[in-house]
Structure formats: C-alpha cells, structure tokens
Short mmCIF file of C-alpha atoms in Angstrom, two decimals:
data_model
loop_
_atom_site.label_atom_id
_atom_site.label_comp_id
_atom_site.label_asym_id
_atom_site.label_seq_id
_atom_site.Cartn_x
_atom_site.Cartn_y
_atom_site.Cartn_z
CA MET R 14 -21.92 -4.04 7.13
CA HIS R 15 -20.02 -1.96 9.68
CA SER R 16 -21.50 1.32 10.86
CA PRO R 17 -19.79 4.63 9.93
CA VAL R 18 -19.15 5.26 13.61
CA THR R 19 -17.19 2.02 13.99
CA LEU R 20 -15.25 2.65 10.80
CA LEU R 21 -14.34 6.22 11.72
CA LEU R 22 -13.37 5.20 15.25
CA GLU R 23 -11.11 2.39 14.07
CA LEU R 24 -9.46 4.58 11.43
CA GLY R 25 -8.91 7.30 14.00
CA LEU R 26 -7.28 4.83 16.38
CA ILE R 27 -5.13 3.39 13.59
CA LEU R 28 -3.84 6.81 12.52
CA THR R 29 -3.20 7.79 16.13
CA VAL R 30 -1.19 4.62 16.76
CA LEU R 31 0.81 5.14 13.55
CA SER R 32 1.49 8.74 14.55
CA VAL R 33 2.88 7.71 17.94
CA LEU R 34 5.00 4.95 16.42
CA GLY R 35 6.31 7.28 13.73
CA ALA R 36 7.29 9.85 16.36
CA VAL R 37 9.11 7.18 18.38
CA ALA R 38 10.97 5.99 15.28
CA ARG R 39 12.01 9.52 14.37
CA ARG R 40 13.22 10.13 17.93
CA LEU R 41 15.39 7.01 17.65
CA THR R 42 16.50 8.00 14.11
CA LEU R 43 15.03 4.77 12.74
CA SER R 44 12.69 4.02 9.86
CA PRO R 45 9.14 3.57 11.21
CA VAL R 46 8.49 0.62 8.85
CA PRO R 47 9.22 -2.18 11.39
CA LEU R 48 6.97 -0.49 13.97
CA TYR R 49 4.14 -0.14 11.44
CA LEU R 50 4.44 -3.85 10.64
CA LEU R 51 4.27 -4.78 14.31
CA ALA R 52 1.23 -2.52 14.72
CA GLY R 53 -0.47 -4.40 11.90
CA LEU R 54 0.31 -7.70 13.59
CA ALA R 55 -1.25 -6.43 16.83
CA LEU R 56 -4.34 -5.01 15.10
CA GLY R 57 -5.00 -7.91 12.71
CA GLU R 58 -7.04 -11.07 13.13
CA GLY R 59 -5.80 -12.93 16.17
CA GLY R 60 -4.04 -9.81 17.51
CA ILE R 61 -4.67 -7.94 20.71
CA ALA R 62 -7.02 -5.30 19.21
CA PRO R 63 -8.52 -6.32 15.83
CA VAL R 64 -9.99 -3.61 13.59
CA PRO R 65 -12.37 -5.47 11.24
CA ALA R 66 -14.37 -2.43 10.16
CA ALA R 67 -11.27 -0.71 8.76
CA GLY R 68 -10.10 -3.74 6.78
CA GLU R 69 -11.50 -2.71 3.40
CA PHE R 70 -10.13 0.83 3.67
CA VAL R 71 -6.70 -0.46 4.69
CA GLU R 72 -6.61 -2.90 1.76
CA THR R 73 -7.47 -0.14 -0.73
CA GLY R 74 -5.12 2.34 0.92
CA ALA R 75 -2.26 -0.17 0.75
CA ALA R 76 -2.60 -0.44 -3.04
CA ILE R 77 -2.55 3.36 -3.34
CA GLY R 78 0.44 3.51 -0.99
CA VAL R 79 2.65 1.37 -3.25
CA VAL R 80 1.68 3.48 -6.27
CA LEU R 81 2.52 6.75 -4.49
CA LEU R 82 5.82 5.43 -3.17
CA LEU R 83 7.03 4.48 -6.63
CA LEU R 84 5.59 7.59 -8.29
CA THR R 85 7.47 9.94 -5.95
CA LEU R 86 10.59 7.81 -6.28
CA GLY R 87 10.43 8.16 -10.07
CA LEU R 88 10.09 11.93 -9.70
CA GLN R 89 13.61 12.00 -8.24
CA PHE R 90 15.37 10.76 -11.38
CA SER R 91 15.63 11.46 -15.11
CA LEU R 92 14.39 8.90 -17.62
CA THR R 93 17.41 9.15 -19.93
CA GLU R 94 19.97 8.47 -17.22
CA PHE R 95 17.86 5.76 -15.66
CA THR R 96 17.54 3.97 -19.00
CA GLY R 97 21.32 3.95 -19.28
CA SER R 98 21.53 2.51 -15.78
CA LEU R 99 19.10 -0.27 -16.73
CA ARG R 100 21.25 -1.31 -19.69
CA ARG R 101 24.35 -1.34 -17.49
CA HIS R 102 22.67 -3.60 -14.91
CA VAL R 103 21.50 -6.53 -17.02
CA PRO R 104 24.27 -8.67 -15.45
CA SER R 105 23.11 -7.50 -12.00
CA ALA R 106 19.58 -8.66 -12.80
CA LEU R 107 20.79 -12.09 -13.88
CA ALA R 108 22.88 -12.44 -10.72
CA ASP R 109 19.86 -11.36 -8.67
CA LEU R 110 17.66 -14.02 -10.29
CA VAL R 111 20.11 -16.87 -9.79
CA LEU R 112 21.23 -15.96 -6.29
CA ASN R 113 17.76 -15.39 -4.85
CA ALA R 114 15.42 -17.73 -6.73
CA VAL R 115 17.58 -20.82 -6.27
CA PRO R 116 17.37 -20.89 -2.43
CA GLY R 117 13.56 -20.82 -2.63
CA ALA R 118 13.48 -23.56 -5.27
CA VAL R 119 15.84 -25.76 -3.25
CA THR R 120 13.77 -25.22 -0.10
CA GLY R 121 10.61 -26.17 -1.98
CA TRP R 122 12.28 -29.35 -3.23
CA ILE R 123 13.42 -30.25 0.31
CA LEU R 124 9.87 -29.70 1.59
CA GLY R 125 8.54 -32.06 -1.08
CA LEU R 126 6.48 -29.49 -2.96
CA ASP R 127 5.35 -30.11 -6.52
CA ALA R 128 6.69 -28.11 -9.48
CA ILE R 129 4.16 -25.29 -9.01
CA GLY R 130 4.96 -24.99 -5.31
CA ILE R 131 8.70 -24.91 -6.06
CA LEU R 132 8.16 -22.23 -8.70
CA ALA R 133 6.07 -20.17 -6.28
CA LEU R 134 8.60 -20.36 -3.44
CA ALA R 135 11.43 -19.46 -5.84
CA GLY R 136 9.52 -16.33 -6.86
CA ALA R 137 8.77 -15.39 -3.25
CA THR R 138 12.46 -15.48 -2.28
CA TYR R 139 13.60 -13.78 -5.49
CA VAL R 140 11.72 -10.50 -5.52
CA SER R 141 12.36 -7.59 -3.15
CA SER R 142 9.64 -5.20 -2.01
CA SER R 143 9.66 -2.10 -4.22
CA GLY R 144 7.39 -0.27 -1.80
CA MET R 145 9.52 -0.95 1.26
CA VAL R 146 12.77 -0.13 -0.51
CA ALA R 147 11.33 3.18 -1.73
CA ARG R 148 10.23 4.10 1.78
CA LEU R 149 13.56 3.10 3.33
CA LEU R 150 15.52 5.18 0.83
CA ALA R 151 13.34 8.20 1.63
CA ASP R 152 13.35 7.69 5.41
CA LEU R 153 17.13 7.32 5.56
CA ARG R 154 17.71 10.17 3.06
CA ARG R 155 19.53 8.00 0.57
CA LEU R 156 17.71 9.01 -2.61
CA GLY R 157 20.78 10.99 -3.63
CA ASN R 158 23.33 8.32 -2.80
CA ARG R 159 25.57 7.01 -5.58
CA GLU R 160 24.31 3.44 -5.10
CA THR R 161 20.62 4.34 -5.50
CA PRO R 162 20.42 4.07 -9.34
CA ALA R 163 21.86 0.55 -9.11
CA ILE R 164 19.25 -0.39 -6.50
CA LEU R 165 16.42 0.98 -8.63
CA SER R 166 17.70 -0.81 -11.73
CA VAL R 167 17.59 -4.13 -9.89
CA LEU R 168 14.09 -3.41 -8.59
CA VAL R 169 12.67 -2.41 -11.97
CA MET R 170 14.14 -5.49 -13.63
CA GLU R 171 12.58 -7.63 -10.92
CA ASP R 172 9.23 -6.00 -11.63
CA PHE R 173 9.66 -6.68 -15.35
CA ALA R 174 10.43 -10.30 -14.49
CA MET R 175 7.25 -10.41 -12.42
CA ALA R 176 5.31 -9.24 -15.49
CA ALA R 177 6.24 -12.54 -17.13
CA TYR R 178 6.25 -14.69 -14.00
CA LEU R 179 2.85 -13.86 -12.48
CA PRO R 180 0.70 -14.67 -15.55
CA LEU R 181 2.63 -17.91 -16.00
CA LEU R 182 2.18 -18.93 -12.37
CA ALA R 183 -1.52 -17.95 -12.36
CA VAL R 184 -2.30 -20.14 -15.37
CA LEU R 185 -0.27 -23.10 -14.11
CA ALA R 186 -1.85 -22.87 -10.64
CA SER R 187 -5.34 -22.87 -12.15
CA GLY R 188 -4.57 -25.87 -14.35
CA GLY R 189 -4.83 -23.92 -17.62
CA PRO R 190 -3.19 -25.07 -20.88
CA TRP R 191 0.40 -24.16 -21.77
CA TRP R 192 -0.63 -21.94 -24.68
CA GLN R 193 -2.73 -19.78 -22.36
CA ALA R 194 0.31 -19.29 -20.12
CA VAL R 195 2.44 -18.30 -23.11
CA LEU R 196 -0.16 -15.80 -24.32
CA GLY R 197 -0.43 -14.29 -20.84
CA VAL R 198 3.33 -13.86 -20.55
CA ALA R 199 3.60 -12.36 -24.05
CA ALA R 200 0.78 -9.88 -23.38
CA ALA R 201 2.24 -8.73 -20.05
CA VAL R 202 5.80 -8.35 -21.32
CA GLY R 203 4.63 -6.63 -24.51
CA ALA R 204 2.54 -4.16 -22.53
CA MET R 205 5.42 -3.30 -20.21
CA LEU R 206 7.85 -2.80 -23.10
CA ALA R 207 5.33 -0.65 -24.93
CA ALA R 208 4.77 1.51 -21.83
CA PHE R 209 8.50 1.94 -21.28
CA THR R 210 9.08 2.83 -24.94
CA ALA R 211 6.23 5.34 -24.95
CA SER R 212 7.53 6.91 -21.76
CA TYR R 213 11.06 7.15 -23.19
CA ARG R 214 10.05 8.64 -26.55
CA TRP R 215 7.13 10.88 -25.67
CA GLY R 216 7.32 11.30 -21.91
CA HIS R 217 8.80 14.80 -22.19
CA HIS R 218 5.42 16.01 -23.51
CA LEU R 219 3.69 14.74 -20.37
CA GLY R 220 4.88 17.55 -18.14
CA ARG R 221 3.32 20.19 -20.38
CA LEU R 222 0.01 18.34 -20.39
CA LEU R 223 -0.13 17.89 -16.62
CA SER R 224 1.41 21.17 -15.51
CA HIS R 225 -0.89 23.75 -13.91
CA PRO R 226 -0.19 26.76 -11.66
CA ASP R 227 -2.77 25.58 -9.13
CA ALA R 228 -1.35 22.92 -6.75
CA GLU R 229 -4.70 21.13 -6.42
CA GLN R 230 -5.06 20.78 -10.18
CA LEU R 231 -1.49 19.49 -10.50
CA MET R 232 -2.06 16.89 -7.78
CA LEU R 233 -5.34 15.68 -9.30
CA ARG R 234 -3.88 15.42 -12.79
CA VAL R 235 -0.70 13.59 -11.80
CA LEU R 236 -2.41 11.26 -9.36
CA GLY R 237 -5.29 10.53 -11.72
CA LEU R 238 -2.99 9.62 -14.60
CA THR R 239 -0.76 7.54 -12.34
CA LEU R 240 -3.66 5.49 -11.00
CA ILE R 241 -4.92 4.87 -14.55
CA VAL R 242 -1.48 3.70 -15.70
CA ALA R 243 -1.11 1.54 -12.58
CA ALA R 244 -4.52 -0.04 -13.21
CA LEU R 245 -3.64 -0.80 -16.83
CA ALA R 246 -0.39 -2.41 -15.68
CA GLU R 247 -2.28 -4.61 -13.22
CA LEU R 248 -4.79 -5.49 -15.93
CA VAL R 249 -2.07 -7.30 -17.89
CA HIS R 250 -0.67 -8.90 -14.72
CA ALA R 251 2.28 -6.51 -14.71
CA SER R 252 3.34 -4.29 -11.83
CA ALA R 253 1.36 -1.23 -10.84
CA ALA R 254 4.57 -0.06 -9.16
CA VAL R 255 6.49 0.01 -12.46
CA GLY R 256 3.65 1.91 -14.14
CA ALA R 257 3.72 4.54 -11.40
CA PHE R 258 7.52 4.70 -11.51
CA LEU R 259 7.48 5.34 -15.27
CA VAL R 260 5.02 8.21 -14.84
CA GLY R 261 7.34 9.74 -12.26
CA LEU R 262 10.38 9.33 -14.52
CA SER R 263 8.52 11.02 -17.38
CA LEU R 264 8.00 14.25 -15.45
CA THR R 265 10.93 16.64 -15.34
CA GLY R 266 12.02 20.02 -14.09
CA GLU R 267 9.65 22.30 -12.20
CA THR R 268 6.66 20.04 -12.80
CA ALA R 269 8.42 17.13 -11.12
CA ASP R 270 9.53 19.28 -8.18
CA ARG R 271 6.03 20.69 -7.61
CA ALA R 272 4.38 17.27 -8.03
CA ARG R 273 6.71 15.76 -5.47
CA ALA R 274 5.91 18.55 -3.00
CA VAL R 275 2.11 18.25 -3.29
CA LEU R 276 2.11 14.43 -3.28
CA SER R 277 4.50 13.86 -0.38
CA PRO R 278 1.86 14.14 2.40
CA LEU R 279 -0.39 11.67 0.57
CA ARG R 280 2.55 9.32 0.05
CA ASP R 281 3.41 9.37 3.75
CA LEU R 282 -0.18 8.63 4.77
CA PHE R 283 -0.83 5.78 2.36
CA SER R 284 2.61 4.23 2.65
CA ALA R 285 2.03 3.90 6.39
CA ILE R 286 -1.27 2.17 5.58
CA PHE R 287 0.60 -0.14 3.17
CA PHE R 288 3.01 -1.36 5.85
CA LEU R 289 0.19 -1.71 8.34
CA ALA R 290 -1.71 -3.85 5.80
CA ILE R 291 1.17 -6.32 5.51
CA GLY R 292 1.10 -6.79 9.28
CA LEU R 293 -2.69 -7.13 9.24
CA SER R 294 -2.44 -9.98 6.71
CA ILE R 295 -0.55 -12.15 9.21
CA ARG R 296 -2.01 -14.08 12.11
CA PRO R 297 0.35 -14.15 15.11
CA ASP R 298 -0.38 -17.83 15.74
CA GLU R 299 0.91 -18.64 12.22
CA LEU R 300 4.32 -17.17 12.93
CA VAL R 301 5.51 -19.43 15.74
CA PRO R 302 5.39 -22.98 14.27
CA LEU R 303 7.29 -22.08 11.10
CA LEU R 304 9.61 -19.51 12.63
CA PRO R 305 12.76 -21.74 12.63
CA ALA R 306 12.35 -22.61 8.93
CA ALA R 307 11.54 -19.00 8.04
CA LEU R 308 14.56 -17.73 9.98
CA ALA R 309 16.88 -20.17 8.19
CA LEU R 310 15.53 -19.22 4.77
CA SER R 311 15.67 -15.53 5.72
CA ALA R 312 19.32 -15.80 6.72
CA VAL R 313 20.28 -17.43 3.43
CA THR R 314 18.35 -15.04 1.18
CA ALA R 315 19.39 -11.96 3.18
CA ALA R 316 22.99 -12.97 2.41
CA THR R 317 22.24 -13.53 -1.28
CA LYS R 318 20.50 -10.14 -1.58
CA LEU R 319 23.48 -8.56 0.13
CA VAL R 320 25.76 -10.05 -2.53
CA THR R 321 23.33 -8.89 -5.26
CA GLY R 322 23.35 -5.29 -4.04
CA GLN R 323 27.12 -5.24 -3.62
CA TYR R 324 27.64 -6.55 -7.14
CA ALA R 325 25.20 -4.05 -8.67
CA ALA R 326 26.71 -1.09 -6.81
CA ARG R 327 30.22 -2.19 -7.72
CA ARG R 328 29.25 -1.97 -11.40
CA ASP R 329 28.58 1.73 -10.79
CA GLN R 330 32.01 2.16 -9.16
CA VAL R 331 30.45 2.68 -5.73
CA GLY R 332 32.73 2.19 -2.72
CA PRO R 333 32.49 -0.62 -0.13
CA ARG R 334 30.17 1.26 2.24
CA GLY R 335 27.78 2.12 -0.58
CA GLN R 336 27.87 -1.49 -1.74
CA MET R 337 26.87 -2.61 1.76
CA ARG R 338 24.02 -0.10 1.85
CA ALA R 339 22.78 -1.30 -1.55
CA GLY R 340 22.79 -4.91 -0.37
CA THR R 341 20.99 -4.37 2.92
CA VAL R 342 18.20 -2.24 1.46
CA LEU R 343 17.31 -5.02 -1.02
CA VAL R 344 16.84 -7.59 1.76
CA VAL R 345 13.18 -6.73 2.40
CA ARG R 346 10.45 -8.85 0.81
CA GLY R 347 6.81 -7.84 0.79
CA GLU R 348 3.87 -7.32 -1.52
CA PHE R 349 4.97 -9.47 -4.45
CA SER R 350 5.79 -12.46 -2.26
CA ILE R 351 2.35 -12.29 -0.67
CA VAL R 352 0.67 -11.99 -4.10
CA ILE R 353 2.58 -15.06 -5.31
CA ILE R 354 1.42 -17.16 -2.39
CA GLY R 355 -2.11 -15.88 -2.86
CA LEU R 356 -2.10 -17.54 -6.28
CA VAL R 357 -1.09 -21.00 -5.05
CA GLY R 358 -1.42 -20.96 -1.26
CA THR R 359 -4.55 -23.12 -1.15
CA MET R 360 -2.72 -25.88 -3.05
CA HIS R 361 -0.10 -26.32 -0.29
CA ASP R 362 -1.15 -26.04 3.34
CA ALA R 363 2.31 -25.20 4.70
CA LEU R 364 3.45 -22.87 1.93
CA ALA R 365 1.37 -19.78 2.74
CA PRO R 366 2.26 -19.69 6.49
CA LEU R 367 5.94 -20.28 5.68
CA VAL R 368 6.16 -17.46 3.14
CA ILE R 369 4.13 -15.03 5.24
CA THR R 370 6.40 -15.70 8.22
CA TYR R 371 9.45 -15.34 5.96
CA VAL R 372 8.18 -12.02 4.58
CA PHE R 373 7.47 -10.71 8.06
CA VAL R 374 10.94 -11.67 9.35
CA LEU R 375 12.72 -9.91 6.47
CA ALA R 376 10.34 -6.94 6.57
CA ILE R 377 11.46 -6.42 10.17
CA ALA R 378 15.12 -7.38 9.77
CA GLY R 379 15.69 -5.56 6.47
CA PRO R 380 15.12 -2.00 7.75
CA LEU R 381 17.24 -2.70 10.84
CA LEU R 382 20.12 -4.02 8.72
CA THR R 383 19.73 -1.05 6.39
CA ARG R 384 19.93 1.36 9.30
CA LEU R 385 23.02 -0.36 10.69
CA ALA R 386 24.70 -0.07 7.29
CA GLY R 387 23.94 3.66 7.16
CA ALA R 388 26.28 6.54 6.80
CA ALA R 389 26.11 10.15 5.71
CA PRO R 390 24.52 10.38 2.25
CA LEU R 391 26.93 10.44 -0.68
CA ARG R 392 25.49 12.86 -3.21
CA LEU R 393 25.26 11.97 -6.86
CA HIS R 394 26.78 14.12 -9.55
CA LYS R 395 24.59 17.04 -10.53
CA GLY R 396 23.14 15.34 -13.61
CA HIS R 397 21.93 12.31 -11.67
CA HIS R 398 19.48 13.98 -9.36
CA ARG R 399 16.87 16.61 -9.85
#
C-alpha cells in the first residue's frame, strides 16, 4: 500500500512532465501523443524513473480517457448523417478487414503459432486505435475535414467487429466449448445492435433529459450516463468506446455544444493519461530484441491501412490529399491490440513482446505520418458538422 504522499508526489510529477511535453509539442505544431508515449516508456517498469504508486490511478484514468475521447468526438456529428455514412462504407470495412488482418495471420503462420495465436495476431494488426485517432483528429484540427466521416465509419465498424471477435477469442483461449463462443458472440453483437437502434430511434429525447442550465449539472449528467453505457458495453465484451461515441452522437444542438465545452478539459487530462498508460505498459528491454520483426510488420500494415483510408475517403469523393490524410491517421494501433494480447499472451512467449513492440512503433510513427500528410482543414458542408 503506497502512502498518499508518494501517490500525490508521483501524480504531480507525471502531470508536470506531461505539461512540459505538451507545450513542446504545441511549439513544434505537433501532436503531443508520441511524446506522451515516450514519457510512459521512461516512467514505466524498467524505465529511468518508475512511478509504481501512481499505477492504479493511471490505469483507471486511461479507461476514462478513451471514453471521453470518443464521447467528445461523437458530439461533433449528427446521428442521422453518420448512419448514412456507415451504410456507404460497408465495402470499406470489408477492405479494411482483409488488408489488415491477413498480414498478421500470415506472420503468425510464419512464426509457427497455433490457430489461436494466428487469430490473435490477425486481430492485433487489423484494428486501429479509436482513442489515438480521435486525439489526432482533434490535435490537428481535422474534425471538420471532408474525410473524417469516412475515417469514423471505418473505426466504428472495427469496433463492431471487435464486439464479435473478443468474446470468441476469449472463449477459445480459455479452452471453452464452441457453443459458449457462439453465445458470447451473439450476445455482444445483439447488445451493440440494440444500443445503436435505440440511439437512432430515441436518441433525440436524450438531450432534453440531460440538458440543464447549470454547467456542473450538465457535465455530471452526461458523464455519468456515458460511463454507465460504456460499462454496459464492456460487460458484453463490446467496446466502451462505441458506447461513448453513440451517447455523443445522440446529443444535438445547444446541448451538444455545451457538453463539449464543459467536457473538453477533462478529455484533455484523461486522454494524456491514456497515452501515458500505453507507454507504461511496455518494458524498454522488451522492445530491442523484437524490433526488426516489429518494424517489418509495422511497415506492411502501415501501407495496408494507408490503402484502407484512401479507399474509404475516395468513396466519399474526397480528393487525393484528403485520401492520404485518411490513410495515415488510421495507421496507429493501441488499446485493442494490447487487450487482444492480454487474452492469449501467456500461451505464446514471443507473441506479447512482439505485439507490444509493434503497437509502440505504430503509435509513434502514426502521428508523425499523420502530421506530414497534413494540410489546411477542408471544411465539411454545413449539414455535416455541428
């Protein structure tokens, strides 16, 4: 049990370090995400200045950070238009699955993994990080870009796919029977479809229920409901991020604008903790031995995500520069890949270090590629952005 003094001191040092790194990133007109990841690497186990007392707070704060990132992202868009975008991007989702899961599966086969290991590595290379993408879009002021709805459609469909994939993988990794896996998948997918349907049909009533003239009351109501929905999503092995995103989409007009304003400071705080937590989960001595293999896999799947984003943006009649921006922002992998390996990592000694190194490489490279592909924001038509 760590003393309150140690905990407060470590948290104070963490926030001070993040503040300095954020200021440096802003001065260089970069996203601070790569610097936060490197700070986590330095402050984690095996780093130059470990912070063990703050570990539990950082872990909890990271979960809240993802929820807030996707909630505030959902507040930027309307549910009706986003639903239309989802229908338009079913082919994009299929291309995303094939292009990005296959390299992981092939790599697992080359490494001699069993079927569960191959399935796990395919999932880790397939899914982008919703939290990182949301932060990058905000940092680089691209929430209003014409390619952004295509990006979000791909991300949400990935999260829906994870709702089926994670229960299946969890049962298979634990040695459970096939019927238990089928039931888990059916429950998760059914819950996600029910939540989306409820949000689409009755979400417009939500704003009236949550609205309040007092900013504190509005923040508590919106955040409380979002955390409940996120918890229910996690309960059925779905994505807390999608649950939070749906709450954000359901709020419209003045309520959405005011909620975004009061929640933005909290989002910035906890999203920084989220990126720090990814760095803290990695031991520096695990990076070096598998770095060549991780770099090779990163190069291949960065290229396949680039093609995915270009294809999705092209379906929305976005120009070449917007297509490039859409591709580079999807390169980052993160929380889902780490969760996947957490389910099966103990079964394969080399799998967890490989995927963690792979995630770290793309979490650093993705924001840099995204920044290099940047340009002045292209605003959406009036109906596409609040």
